[in-house]
Amino acid sequence: MRRHSIGFRLAAWYSIVFAGGLAIFSLAVWFGMRAAVYHAIDDELRDRVQGVRTFMDRQISALSIPEIRDEFREHSVLGPGGDLFQVCDAQGQWLYRSVPLESNNVPIEKPSDLDRPTLVTTQVAGRPLRFYSERIVVNGQPYTVQVATPMHEAFEAIEAFGIILVLAVPVLLIAASAGGYWISRRALDPVDEISRAAQRISIENLADRLHVPKTGDQLQRLTETLNQMFSRLEASVRRMKQFTADASHELRAPIALIRTTAEVAVQRRSRQAAEYLEALDDILEESERTSQVVDSLMLLARADAGKEVLERGLVDACSISRAAAEQGEKLARIRELAFSASIPDEPVWIHADAEALRRALLILIDNAAKYTPERGMVRFDLSANDGFARFSVTDTGIGIAPTDLPHIFDRFWRADKARSRSQGGAGLGLSIAKWITESHAGSITVESEAGKGSIFSMRVPLEKQCWSWPCT
Ligand SMILES: Nc1ncnc2c1ncn2[C@@H]1O[C@H](COP(=O)(O)OP(=O)(O)OP(=O)(O)O)[C@@H](O)[C@H]1O
Ligand SMILES: [Mg+2]
């Protein structure tokens, strides 16, 4: 089904609501006007009955019946509709009957049958008349006074008003709908402009930003949100470009080295077997390094794509730590460093991927060993408190300058490129450790002082049911 534009739908909804409102309003106004007309007429009828009562109160004892009739006749010609009235006594005898009512033999109720005043509209000789009948008592005698007024003018006025409304409502509705459509189009114009401007921004000019209208409304928020999105996109594209450049550089160097070593070995044919062996050794070492870098790169790429899934389960952080400490000890021995480990005897249960966590710990221990000069010290600690297992690796190594600290978890970042490379580092270890820790809903932090040493700490939440030992 074809979707209409938002401007059209807004205008359509507005018209529907407006039409409903207008219909209710018109009906209310028409009924209100009709009620007001009836009210005015009924008030006037009541006043006339009141006039008759006052007249009879004053005159009935002084005048004879024929004189009263004459008086009524005289008065009846005064005032609008005044000639439409009749009065009867308790026996139903006419005290007075005006000519139009008499000639049409309009009935009247006796005072005894009239409990309360009545108001009715009926047709008399083809003309609509409104009758008001009330029982009055004069000189102790009950009478029924009935007055009437012609309604055709009132009906004509009510009808004319109705026609005006019926004609005006569609005109108003059309005008309001057209206005509504125009306003909604105008209100949405800036959105079109924003989308056109957004379309102009592509990967080539991601640094461009949309103009932010200072309206303080949704449009301003929309453009600000889009601009923030572009900033995030720009940053991640920049990171991607940097990553690709670094990765290719990192791979080109060892491959070039392997190639040169092989070329030199092949070209100088007069070499001894030992020299070939040495060349092959170099090639092997570089290939191992390269495949490590490729492994790390692949892992990070899979992690970025969300394809590297950790297989987490209930594991004892102590046994992972012991395995890592064992390898740490070997590393430390090779580098002539003192190594110590403090791991609790009781199990520390965490929900983790044991292999990944061991890899993260080894990255930290490897760094500590790598960046600590001979006869230095490396310490590994595991503790559990506040719902977290805390692994920390402390060294007395070269430390990290405060300006470098914010970068150490960046990919390919190394404080001293030449030095860490000579030790086989590509600058990916900490990025991997950070990803592994965060995938365990944990965090990794560092405290370091240049020349004195560093403490890397990883916090991973304890398994919820196992906050107290032993885990049940
Ligand atoms: N314990 C430490 N003491 C001093 N500097 C450190 C320590 N750990 C890391 N660094 C600094 O942080 C940088 C990044 O470390 P990271 O482990 O990511 O890379 P790398 O060790 O250089 O290479 P890789 O781990 O990929 O083999 C290192 O090059 C080093 O400059
Ligand atoms: Mg490292």
Coordinates of C-alpha atoms and ligand atoms in Angstrom, one line a residue, residues 367-368 370-371 395 398-400 408 413-415 420 424-430 454 456, ligand 1:
N367 CA 54.1 -7.0 29.5
A368 CA 55.3 -6.9 33.1
K370 CA 58.9 -7.5 29.0
Y371 CA 59.0 -3.9 30.4
D395 CA 56.0 -4.8 38.3
I398 CA 60.1 1.1 33.4
G399 CA 56.6 2.4 34.1
I400 CA 54.4 4.5 31.8
I408 CA 48.1 2.2 26.2
W413 CA 50.1 1.9 20.4
R414 CA 53.6 1.4 21.9
A415 CA 55.4 3.9 24.1
S420 CA 58.8 -3.1 22.1
G424 CA 58.3 -8.8 19.5
G425 CA 55.5 -6.5 20.4
A426 CA 52.9 -5.2 17.9
G427 CA 51.0 -3.1 20.4
L428 CA 47.9 -5.3 20.3
G429 CA 48.2 -7.1 23.7
L430 CA 46.4 -4.6 25.9
S454 CA 53.1 -0.4 37.0
F456 CA 47.5 -3.5 36.0
Ligands
LIG1 N1 53.9 -3.3 32.4 C1 54.3 -2.3 31.6 N2 55.2 -1.4 31.9 C2 55.5 -0.4 31.1 N3 54.9 -0.2 29.9 C3 54.0 -1.0 29.5 C4 53.5 -2.1 30.4 N4 52.5 -2.7 29.7 C5 52.3 -2.1 28.6 N5 53.2 -1.0 28.4 C6 53.2 -0.1 27.3 O1 52.0 -0.2 26.6 C7 52.3 -0.5 25.3 C8 51.1 -1.3 24.8 O2 51.2 -2.6 25.3 P1 50.6 -3.9 24.5 O3 50.7 -5.0 25.4 O4 49.3 -3.5 24.0 O5 51.6 -3.9 23.3 P2 53.1 -4.6 23.2 O6 53.4 -5.2 24.5 O7 54.0 -3.5 22.7 O8 52.9 -5.6 22.1 P3 52.1 -7.0 22.1 O9 51.5 -7.1 23.4 O10 51.2 -6.9 21.0 O11 53.1 -8.0 21.9 C9 53.6 -1.2 25.3 O12 54.3 -1.0 24.0 C10 54.3 -0.4 26.4 O13 54.8 0.8 25.8

